[in-house]
mmCIF file of C-alpha atoms in Angstrom:
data_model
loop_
_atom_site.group_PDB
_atom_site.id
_atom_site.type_symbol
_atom_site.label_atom_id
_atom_site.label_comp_id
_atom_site.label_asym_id
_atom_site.label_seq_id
_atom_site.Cartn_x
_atom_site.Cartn_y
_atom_site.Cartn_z
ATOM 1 C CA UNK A 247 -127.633 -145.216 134.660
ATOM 2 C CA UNK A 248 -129.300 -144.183 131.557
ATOM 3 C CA UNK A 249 -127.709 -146.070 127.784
ATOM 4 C CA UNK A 250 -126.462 -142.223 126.761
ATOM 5 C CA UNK A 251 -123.889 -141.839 129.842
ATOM 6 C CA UNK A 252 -123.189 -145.929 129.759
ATOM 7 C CA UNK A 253 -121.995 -145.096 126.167
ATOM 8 C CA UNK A 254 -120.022 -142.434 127.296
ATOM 9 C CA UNK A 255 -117.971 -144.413 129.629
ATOM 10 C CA UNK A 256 -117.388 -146.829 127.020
ATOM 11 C CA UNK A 257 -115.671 -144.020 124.496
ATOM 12 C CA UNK A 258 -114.227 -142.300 127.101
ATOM 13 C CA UNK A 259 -112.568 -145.832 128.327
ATOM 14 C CA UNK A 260 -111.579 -146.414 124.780
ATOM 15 C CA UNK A 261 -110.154 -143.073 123.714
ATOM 16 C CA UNK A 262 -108.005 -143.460 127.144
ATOM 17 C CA UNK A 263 -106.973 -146.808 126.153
ATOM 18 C CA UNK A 264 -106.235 -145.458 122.702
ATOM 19 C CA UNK A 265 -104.440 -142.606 123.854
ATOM 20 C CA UNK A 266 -102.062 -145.219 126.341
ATOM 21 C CA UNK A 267 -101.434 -146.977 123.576
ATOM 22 C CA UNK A 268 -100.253 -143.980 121.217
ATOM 23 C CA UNK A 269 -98.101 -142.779 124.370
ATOM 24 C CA UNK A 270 -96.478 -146.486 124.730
ATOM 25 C CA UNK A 271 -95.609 -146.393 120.831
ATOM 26 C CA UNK A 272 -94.099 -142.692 120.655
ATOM 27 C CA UNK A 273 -91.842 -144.324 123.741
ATOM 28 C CA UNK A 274 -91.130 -147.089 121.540
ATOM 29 C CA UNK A 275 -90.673 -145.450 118.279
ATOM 30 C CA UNK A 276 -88.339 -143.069 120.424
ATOM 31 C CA UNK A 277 -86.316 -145.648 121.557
ATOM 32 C CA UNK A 278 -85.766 -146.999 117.864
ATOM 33 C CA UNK A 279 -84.974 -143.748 116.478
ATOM 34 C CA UNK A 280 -81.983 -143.389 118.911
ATOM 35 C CA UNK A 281 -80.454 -146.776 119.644
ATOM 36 C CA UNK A 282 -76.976 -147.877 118.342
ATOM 37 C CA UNK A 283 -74.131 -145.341 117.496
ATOM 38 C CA UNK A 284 -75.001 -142.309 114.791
ATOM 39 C CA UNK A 285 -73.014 -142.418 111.804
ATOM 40 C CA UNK A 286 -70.932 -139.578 113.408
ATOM 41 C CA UNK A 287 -69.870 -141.431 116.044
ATOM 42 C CA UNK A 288 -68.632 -144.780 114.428
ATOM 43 C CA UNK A 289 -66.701 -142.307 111.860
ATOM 44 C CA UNK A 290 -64.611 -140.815 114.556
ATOM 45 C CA UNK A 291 -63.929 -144.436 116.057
ATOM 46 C CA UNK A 292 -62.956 -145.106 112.559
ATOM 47 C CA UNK A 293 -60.316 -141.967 112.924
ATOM 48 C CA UNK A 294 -59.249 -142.401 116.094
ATOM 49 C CA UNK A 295 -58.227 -145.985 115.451
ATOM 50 C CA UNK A 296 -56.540 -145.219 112.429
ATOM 51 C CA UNK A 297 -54.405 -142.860 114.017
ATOM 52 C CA UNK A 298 -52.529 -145.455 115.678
ATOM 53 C CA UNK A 299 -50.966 -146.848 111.993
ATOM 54 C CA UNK A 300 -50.381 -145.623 108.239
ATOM 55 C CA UNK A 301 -51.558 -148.672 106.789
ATOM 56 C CA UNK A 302 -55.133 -149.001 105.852
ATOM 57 C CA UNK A 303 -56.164 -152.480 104.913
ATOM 58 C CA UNK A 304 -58.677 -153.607 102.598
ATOM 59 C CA UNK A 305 -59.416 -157.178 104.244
ATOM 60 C CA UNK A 306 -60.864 -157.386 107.658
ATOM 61 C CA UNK A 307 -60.905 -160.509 109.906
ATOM 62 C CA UNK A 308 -63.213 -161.552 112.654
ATOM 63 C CA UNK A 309 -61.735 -163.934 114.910
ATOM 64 C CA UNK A 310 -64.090 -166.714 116.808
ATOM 65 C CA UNK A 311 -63.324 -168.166 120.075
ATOM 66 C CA UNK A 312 -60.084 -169.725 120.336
ATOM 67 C CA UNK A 313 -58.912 -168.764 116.878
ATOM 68 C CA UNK A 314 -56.897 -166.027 117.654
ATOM 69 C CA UNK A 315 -53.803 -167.744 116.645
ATOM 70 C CA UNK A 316 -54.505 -166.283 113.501
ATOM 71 C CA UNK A 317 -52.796 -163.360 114.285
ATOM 72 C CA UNK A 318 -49.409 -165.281 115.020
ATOM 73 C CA UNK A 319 -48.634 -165.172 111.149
ATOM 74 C CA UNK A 320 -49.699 -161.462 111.071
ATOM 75 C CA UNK A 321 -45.892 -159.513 110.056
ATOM 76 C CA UNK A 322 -45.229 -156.292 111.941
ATOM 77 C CA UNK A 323 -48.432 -155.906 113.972
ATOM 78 C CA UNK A 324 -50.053 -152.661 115.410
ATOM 79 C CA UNK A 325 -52.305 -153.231 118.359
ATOM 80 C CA UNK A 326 -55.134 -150.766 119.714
ATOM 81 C CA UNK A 327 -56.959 -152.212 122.740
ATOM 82 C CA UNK A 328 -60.891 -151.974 122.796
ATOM 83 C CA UNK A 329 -60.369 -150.193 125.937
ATOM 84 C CA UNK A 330 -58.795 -147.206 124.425
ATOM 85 C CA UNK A 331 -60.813 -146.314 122.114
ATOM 86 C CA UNK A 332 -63.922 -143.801 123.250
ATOM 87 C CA UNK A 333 -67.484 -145.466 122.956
ATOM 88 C CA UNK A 334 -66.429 -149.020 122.048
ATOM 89 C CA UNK A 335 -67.616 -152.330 124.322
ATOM 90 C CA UNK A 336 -65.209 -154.779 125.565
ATOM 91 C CA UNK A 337 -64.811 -158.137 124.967
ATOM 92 C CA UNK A 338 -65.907 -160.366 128.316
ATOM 93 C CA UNK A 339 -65.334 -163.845 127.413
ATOM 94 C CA UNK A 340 -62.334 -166.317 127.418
ATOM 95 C CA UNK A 341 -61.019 -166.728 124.017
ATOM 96 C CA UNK A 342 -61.578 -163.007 123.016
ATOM 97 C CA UNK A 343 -58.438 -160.779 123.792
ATOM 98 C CA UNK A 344 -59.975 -157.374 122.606
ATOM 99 C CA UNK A 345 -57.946 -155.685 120.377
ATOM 100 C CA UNK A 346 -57.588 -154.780 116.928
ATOM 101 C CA UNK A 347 -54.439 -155.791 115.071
ATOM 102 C CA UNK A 348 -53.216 -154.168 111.945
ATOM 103 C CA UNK A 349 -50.673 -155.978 109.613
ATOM 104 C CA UNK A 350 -49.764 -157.553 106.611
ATOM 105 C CA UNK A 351 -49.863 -161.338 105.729
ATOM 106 C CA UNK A 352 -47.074 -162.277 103.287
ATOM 107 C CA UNK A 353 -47.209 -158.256 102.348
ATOM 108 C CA UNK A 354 -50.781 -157.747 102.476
ATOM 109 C CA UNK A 355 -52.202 -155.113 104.921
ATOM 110 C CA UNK A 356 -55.020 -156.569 106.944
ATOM 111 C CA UNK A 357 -57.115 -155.914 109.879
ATOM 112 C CA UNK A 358 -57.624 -158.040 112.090
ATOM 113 C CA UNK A 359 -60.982 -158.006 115.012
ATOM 114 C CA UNK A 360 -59.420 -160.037 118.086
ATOM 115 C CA UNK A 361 -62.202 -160.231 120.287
ATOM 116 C CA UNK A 362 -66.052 -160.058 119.036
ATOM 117 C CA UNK A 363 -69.117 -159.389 121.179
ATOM 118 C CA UNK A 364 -72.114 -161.571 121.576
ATOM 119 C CA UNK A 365 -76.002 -161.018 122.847
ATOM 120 C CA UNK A 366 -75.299 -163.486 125.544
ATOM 121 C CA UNK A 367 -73.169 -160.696 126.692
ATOM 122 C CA UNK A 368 -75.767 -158.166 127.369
ATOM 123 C CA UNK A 369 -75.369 -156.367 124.815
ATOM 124 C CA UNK A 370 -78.042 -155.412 122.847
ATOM 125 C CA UNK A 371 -77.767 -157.011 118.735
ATOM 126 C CA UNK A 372 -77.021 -153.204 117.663
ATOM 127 C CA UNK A 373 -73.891 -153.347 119.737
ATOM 128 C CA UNK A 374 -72.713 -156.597 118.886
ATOM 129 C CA UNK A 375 -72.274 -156.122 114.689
ATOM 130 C CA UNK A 376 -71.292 -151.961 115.331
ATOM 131 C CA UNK A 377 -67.450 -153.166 115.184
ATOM 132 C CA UNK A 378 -67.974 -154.021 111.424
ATOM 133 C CA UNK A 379 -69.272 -150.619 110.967
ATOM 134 C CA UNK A 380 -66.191 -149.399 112.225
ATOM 135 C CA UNK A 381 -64.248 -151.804 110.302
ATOM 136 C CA UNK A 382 -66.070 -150.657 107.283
ATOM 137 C CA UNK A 383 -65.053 -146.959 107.972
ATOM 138 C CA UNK A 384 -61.725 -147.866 107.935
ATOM 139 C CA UNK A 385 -62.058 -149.000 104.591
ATOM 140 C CA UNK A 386 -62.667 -152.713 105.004
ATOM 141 C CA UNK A 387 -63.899 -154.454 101.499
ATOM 142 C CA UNK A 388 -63.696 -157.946 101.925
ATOM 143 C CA UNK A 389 -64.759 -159.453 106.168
ATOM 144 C CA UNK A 390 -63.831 -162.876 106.432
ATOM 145 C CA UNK A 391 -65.991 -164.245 109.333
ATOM 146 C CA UNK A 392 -64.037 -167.038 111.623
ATOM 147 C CA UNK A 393 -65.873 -169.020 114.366
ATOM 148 C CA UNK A 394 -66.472 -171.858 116.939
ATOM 149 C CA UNK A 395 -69.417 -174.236 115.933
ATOM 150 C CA UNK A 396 -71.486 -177.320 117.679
ATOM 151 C CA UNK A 397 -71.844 -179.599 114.674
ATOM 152 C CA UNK A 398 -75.532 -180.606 113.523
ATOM 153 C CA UNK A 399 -75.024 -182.482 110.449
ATOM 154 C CA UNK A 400 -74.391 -186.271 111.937
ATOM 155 C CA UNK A 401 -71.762 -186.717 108.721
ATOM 156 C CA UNK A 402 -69.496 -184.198 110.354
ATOM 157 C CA UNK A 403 -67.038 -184.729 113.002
ATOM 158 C CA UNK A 404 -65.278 -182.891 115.976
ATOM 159 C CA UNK A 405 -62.059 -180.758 114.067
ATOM 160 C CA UNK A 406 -63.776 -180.083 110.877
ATOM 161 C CA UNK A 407 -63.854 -177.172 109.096
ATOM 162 C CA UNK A 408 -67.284 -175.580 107.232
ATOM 163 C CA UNK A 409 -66.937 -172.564 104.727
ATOM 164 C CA UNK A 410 -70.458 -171.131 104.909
ATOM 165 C CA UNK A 411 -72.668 -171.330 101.999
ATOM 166 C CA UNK A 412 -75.765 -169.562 103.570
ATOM 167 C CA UNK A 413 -76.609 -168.678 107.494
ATOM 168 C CA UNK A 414 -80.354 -168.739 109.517
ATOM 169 C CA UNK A 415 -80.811 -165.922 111.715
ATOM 170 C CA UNK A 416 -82.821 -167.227 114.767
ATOM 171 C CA UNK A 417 -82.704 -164.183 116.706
ATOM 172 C CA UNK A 418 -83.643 -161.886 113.277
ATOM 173 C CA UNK A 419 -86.381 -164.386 112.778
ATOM 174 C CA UNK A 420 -87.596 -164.216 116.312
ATOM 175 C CA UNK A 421 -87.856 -160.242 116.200
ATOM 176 C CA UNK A 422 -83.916 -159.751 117.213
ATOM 177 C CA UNK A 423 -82.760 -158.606 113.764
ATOM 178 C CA UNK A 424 -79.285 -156.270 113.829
ATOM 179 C CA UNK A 425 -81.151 -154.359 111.853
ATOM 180 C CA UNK A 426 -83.995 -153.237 114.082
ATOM 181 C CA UNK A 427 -84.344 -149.496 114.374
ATOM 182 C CA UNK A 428 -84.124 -146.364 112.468
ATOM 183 C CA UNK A 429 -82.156 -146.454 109.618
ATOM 184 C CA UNK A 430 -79.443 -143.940 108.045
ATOM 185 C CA UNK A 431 -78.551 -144.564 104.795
ATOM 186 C CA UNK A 432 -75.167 -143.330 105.074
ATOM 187 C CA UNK A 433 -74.988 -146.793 106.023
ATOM 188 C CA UNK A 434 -77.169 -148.683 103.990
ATOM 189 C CA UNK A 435 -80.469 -149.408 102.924
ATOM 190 C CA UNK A 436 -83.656 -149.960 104.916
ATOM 191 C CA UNK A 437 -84.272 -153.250 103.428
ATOM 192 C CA UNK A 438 -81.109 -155.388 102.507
ATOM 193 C CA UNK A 439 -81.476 -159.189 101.107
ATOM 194 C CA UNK A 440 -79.651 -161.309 102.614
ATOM 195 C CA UNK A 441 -79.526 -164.557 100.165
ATOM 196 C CA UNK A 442 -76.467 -165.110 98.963
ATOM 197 C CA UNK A 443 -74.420 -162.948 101.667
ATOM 198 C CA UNK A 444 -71.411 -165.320 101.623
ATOM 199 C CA UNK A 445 -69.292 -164.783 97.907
ATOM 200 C CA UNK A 446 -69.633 -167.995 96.247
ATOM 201 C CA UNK A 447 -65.584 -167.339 94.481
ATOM 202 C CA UNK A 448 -64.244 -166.998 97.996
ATOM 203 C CA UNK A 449 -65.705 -169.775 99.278
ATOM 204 C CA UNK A 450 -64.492 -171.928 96.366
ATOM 205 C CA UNK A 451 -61.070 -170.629 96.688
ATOM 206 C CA UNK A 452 -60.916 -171.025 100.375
ATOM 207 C CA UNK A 453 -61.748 -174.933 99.635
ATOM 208 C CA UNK A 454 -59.204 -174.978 96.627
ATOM 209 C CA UNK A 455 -56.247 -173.842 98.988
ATOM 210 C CA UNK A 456 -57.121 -176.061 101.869
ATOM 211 C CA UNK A 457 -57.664 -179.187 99.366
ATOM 212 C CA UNK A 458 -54.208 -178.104 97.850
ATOM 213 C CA UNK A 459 -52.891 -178.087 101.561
ATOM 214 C CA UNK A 460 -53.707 -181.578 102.121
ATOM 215 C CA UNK A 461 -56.732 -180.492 104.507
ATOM 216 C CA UNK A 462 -59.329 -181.824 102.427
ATOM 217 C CA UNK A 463 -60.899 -184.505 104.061
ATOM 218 C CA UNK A 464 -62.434 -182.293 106.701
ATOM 219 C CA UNK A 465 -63.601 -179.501 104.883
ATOM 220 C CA UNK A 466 -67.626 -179.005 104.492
ATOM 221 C CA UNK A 467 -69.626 -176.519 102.950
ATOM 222 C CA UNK A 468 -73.371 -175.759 104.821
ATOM 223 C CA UNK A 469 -75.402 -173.943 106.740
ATOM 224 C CA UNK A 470 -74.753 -172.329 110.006
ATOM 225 C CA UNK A 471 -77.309 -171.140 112.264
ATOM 226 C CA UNK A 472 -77.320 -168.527 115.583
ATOM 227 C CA UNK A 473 -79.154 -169.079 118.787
ATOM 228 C CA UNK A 474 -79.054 -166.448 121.512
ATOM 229 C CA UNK A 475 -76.985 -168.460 124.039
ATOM 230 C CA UNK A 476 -74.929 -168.674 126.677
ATOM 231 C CA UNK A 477 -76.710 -172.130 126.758
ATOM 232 C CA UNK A 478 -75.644 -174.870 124.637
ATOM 233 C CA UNK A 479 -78.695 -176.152 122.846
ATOM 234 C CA UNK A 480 -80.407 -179.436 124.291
ATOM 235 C CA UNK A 481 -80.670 -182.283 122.714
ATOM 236 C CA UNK A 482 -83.981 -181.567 121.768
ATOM 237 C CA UNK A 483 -83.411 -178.128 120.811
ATOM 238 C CA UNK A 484 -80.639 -179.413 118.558
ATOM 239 C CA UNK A 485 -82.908 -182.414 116.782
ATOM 240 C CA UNK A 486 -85.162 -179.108 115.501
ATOM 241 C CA UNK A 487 -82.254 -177.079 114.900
ATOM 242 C CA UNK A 488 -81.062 -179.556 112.184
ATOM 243 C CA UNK A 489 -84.796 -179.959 111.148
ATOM 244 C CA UNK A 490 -84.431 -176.378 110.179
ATOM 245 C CA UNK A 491 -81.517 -177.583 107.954
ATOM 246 C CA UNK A 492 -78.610 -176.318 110.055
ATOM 247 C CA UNK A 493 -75.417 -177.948 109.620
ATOM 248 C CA UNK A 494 -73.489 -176.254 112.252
ATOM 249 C CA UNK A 495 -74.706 -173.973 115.406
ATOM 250 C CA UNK A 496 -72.885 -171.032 117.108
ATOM 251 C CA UNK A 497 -73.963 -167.615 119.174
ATOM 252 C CA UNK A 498 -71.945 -165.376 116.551
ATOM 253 C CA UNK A 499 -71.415 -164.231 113.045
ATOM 254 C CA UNK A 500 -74.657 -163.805 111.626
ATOM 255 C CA UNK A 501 -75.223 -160.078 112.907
ATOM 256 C CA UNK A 502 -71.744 -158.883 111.310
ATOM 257 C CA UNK A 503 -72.329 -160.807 108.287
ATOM 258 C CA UNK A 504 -75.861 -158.877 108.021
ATOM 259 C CA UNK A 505 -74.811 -156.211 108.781
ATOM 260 C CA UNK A 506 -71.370 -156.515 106.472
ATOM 261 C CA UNK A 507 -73.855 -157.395 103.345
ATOM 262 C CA UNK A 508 -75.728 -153.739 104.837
ATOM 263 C CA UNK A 509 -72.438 -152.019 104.430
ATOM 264 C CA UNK A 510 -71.757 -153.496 100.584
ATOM 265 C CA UNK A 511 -68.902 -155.798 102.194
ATOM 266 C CA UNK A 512 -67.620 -158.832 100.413
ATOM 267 C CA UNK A 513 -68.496 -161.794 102.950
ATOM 268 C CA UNK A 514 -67.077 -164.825 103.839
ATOM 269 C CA UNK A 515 -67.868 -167.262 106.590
ATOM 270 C CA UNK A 516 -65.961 -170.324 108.179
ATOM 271 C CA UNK A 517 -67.077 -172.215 111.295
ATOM 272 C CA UNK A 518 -64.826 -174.831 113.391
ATOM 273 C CA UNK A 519 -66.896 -177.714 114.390
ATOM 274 C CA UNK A 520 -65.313 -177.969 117.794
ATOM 275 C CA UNK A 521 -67.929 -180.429 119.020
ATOM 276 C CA UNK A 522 -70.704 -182.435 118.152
ATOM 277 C CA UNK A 523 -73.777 -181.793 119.372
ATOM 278 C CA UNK A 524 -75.544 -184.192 121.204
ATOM 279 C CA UNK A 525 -79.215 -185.566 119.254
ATOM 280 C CA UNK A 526 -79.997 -187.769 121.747
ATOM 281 C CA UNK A 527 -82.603 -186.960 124.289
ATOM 282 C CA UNK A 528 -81.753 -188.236 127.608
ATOM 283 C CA UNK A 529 -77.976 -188.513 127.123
ATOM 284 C CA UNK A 530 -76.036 -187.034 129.814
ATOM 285 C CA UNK A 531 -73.163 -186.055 127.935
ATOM 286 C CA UNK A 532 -72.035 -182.755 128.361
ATOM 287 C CA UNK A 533 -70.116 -180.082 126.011
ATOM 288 C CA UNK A 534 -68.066 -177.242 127.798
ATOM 289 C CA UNK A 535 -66.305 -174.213 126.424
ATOM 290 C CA UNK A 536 -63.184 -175.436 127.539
ATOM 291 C CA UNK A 537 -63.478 -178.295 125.092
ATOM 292 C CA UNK A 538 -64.444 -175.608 122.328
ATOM 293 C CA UNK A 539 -61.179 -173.777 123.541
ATOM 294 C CA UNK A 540 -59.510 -176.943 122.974
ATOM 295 C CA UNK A 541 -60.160 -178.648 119.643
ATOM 296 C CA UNK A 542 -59.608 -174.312 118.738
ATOM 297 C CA UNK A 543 -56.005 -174.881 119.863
ATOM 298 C CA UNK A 544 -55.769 -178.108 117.937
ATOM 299 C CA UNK A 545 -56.559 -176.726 114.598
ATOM 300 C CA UNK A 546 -54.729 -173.499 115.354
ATOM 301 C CA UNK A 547 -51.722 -174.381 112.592
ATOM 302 C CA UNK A 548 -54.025 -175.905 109.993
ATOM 303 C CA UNK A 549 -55.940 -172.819 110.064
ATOM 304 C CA UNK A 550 -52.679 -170.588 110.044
ATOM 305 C CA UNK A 551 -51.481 -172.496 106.607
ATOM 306 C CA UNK A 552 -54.885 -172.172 105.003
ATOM 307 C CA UNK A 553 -55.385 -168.269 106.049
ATOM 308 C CA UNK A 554 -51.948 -167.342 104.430
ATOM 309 C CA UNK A 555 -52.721 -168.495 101.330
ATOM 310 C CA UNK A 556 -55.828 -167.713 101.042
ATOM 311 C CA UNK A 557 -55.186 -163.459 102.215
ATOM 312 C CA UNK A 558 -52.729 -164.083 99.403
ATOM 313 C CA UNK A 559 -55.330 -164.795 96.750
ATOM 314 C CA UNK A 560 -58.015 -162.198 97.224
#
């Protein structure tokens, strides 16, 4: 075979390869241009939900696993199940009701998510923060974040409570950012920062009320960071967790706090340390969900007092 038609084979193999690899990226960039719900779509969510009540709240609330007793001091509540509304997931684990609530809290309206979803779920990050888009259509301001937490920091223990100062986003670091996709900027900008996505005031007035409350020997302030889960993390997973300079670790929150700051939401965070996670390689100890569920229940009240004062203040 002569070096002319050798050198053809090579360009020819090369402009196919090329060409494969154009055709894989137009399927990818395809993909990314159409994931998640238009801006369309989570607008008539927005209307069809609000059809069930006259009031329209300014404050939304997330509710983490086993924290749902927070709606037990809501006055006069309106529920809409997940299930009835057209397009929107469901809630799938114990903990999570799925519903919205509407109603007020010593006379203020407020909103209330009972149920959020996770990526351990199967659903894809998109999905899991497109409630607060919703949320945010139905003219929520202020999205105050509640959840379950392993703690990291060895100075905490099992029943405390940690307002959020700042959050690492594992998955968004790892190429699993909410984010991800073609962007409309009915919702947002392409690029958001995210440092200092948790209001500084409401987390200082959050602390003031619980200190005033008596509760202030197990509040923290720190830094909470997301793993994909279902797994707890291992003992060595956890030891570089807290080298990152996590305090607490959980499967939730970040992606609606990201994708809150996206919407121009007010943001605060809270986690419940339900358990401590274990540092020590080679332990067989053994943290289970229905401990989470638990030490939730236990703190229920104490969480109850703080919230009521605190909707009060914004």
């Amino acid at each position: 075979m002569t070096r002319s038609s050798l050198d053809w084979k090579f360009r020819s193999s090369e402009n196919l390869r090329f060409e494969e690899r154009k055709q894989r990226m137009a399927a990818i960039n395809t993909d990314l241009s159409v994931i998640g719900y238009t801006y369309e779509d989570i607008q008539n969510m927005a209307q069809s939900i609000l059809k069930n009540t006259e009031l329209r709240p300014k404050i939304g609330i997330i509710c983490g696993t086993g924290l749902g007793g927070i709606a037990d001091i809501v006055e006069n509540p309106i529920t809409v199940s997940y299930d009835t509304i057209k397009g929107f997931p469901v809630s799938t684990v114990k903990g999570h009701s799925g519903k919205f609530v509407f109603g007020t809290i010593k006379g203020k309206e407020v909103l209330l998510m009972m149920g959020r979803f996770h990526y351990y779920e199967g659903y894809p990050m998109w999905k899991v923060a497109m409630p607060v888009r919703v949320m945010k259509a139905m003219g929520i301001e202020v999205l105050l974040l509640t959840n379950a937490a392993g703690g990291l920091n060895q100075d905490y223990k099992t029943g405390d409570i940690m307002i959020l100062k700042d959050h690492i986003d594992l998955p968004g670091l790892t190429g699993e950012c909410v984010l991800i996709g073609k962007n409309d900027e009915r919702f947002g900008p392409r690029f958001v920062a995210t440092n200092g996505a948790y209001d500084v005031e409401l987390g200082k007035k959050f602390l003031q009320i619980a200190t005033e409350l008596g509760h202030g020997s197990i509040m923290r302030e720190g830094i909470y960071i997301m793993i994909g889960g279902p797994t707890f993390s291992s003992a060595a997973e956890a030891r570089v967790l807290r080298m990152f300079g996590a305090d607490a670790v959980g499967m939730s929150t970040v992606p609606e706090s990201v994708v809150g700051r996206h919407s121009s939401m007010k943001i605060f965070g809270v986690s419940l340390i339900t358990d401590m996670v274990d540092l020590d390689v080679g332990s067989q100890f053994q943290v289970t969900h229905e401990d989470v569920l638990r030490t939730a229940n236990e703190r229920a009240l104490i969480l109850q007092d703080i919230f009521v004062k605190f909707v009060q203040q914004i």
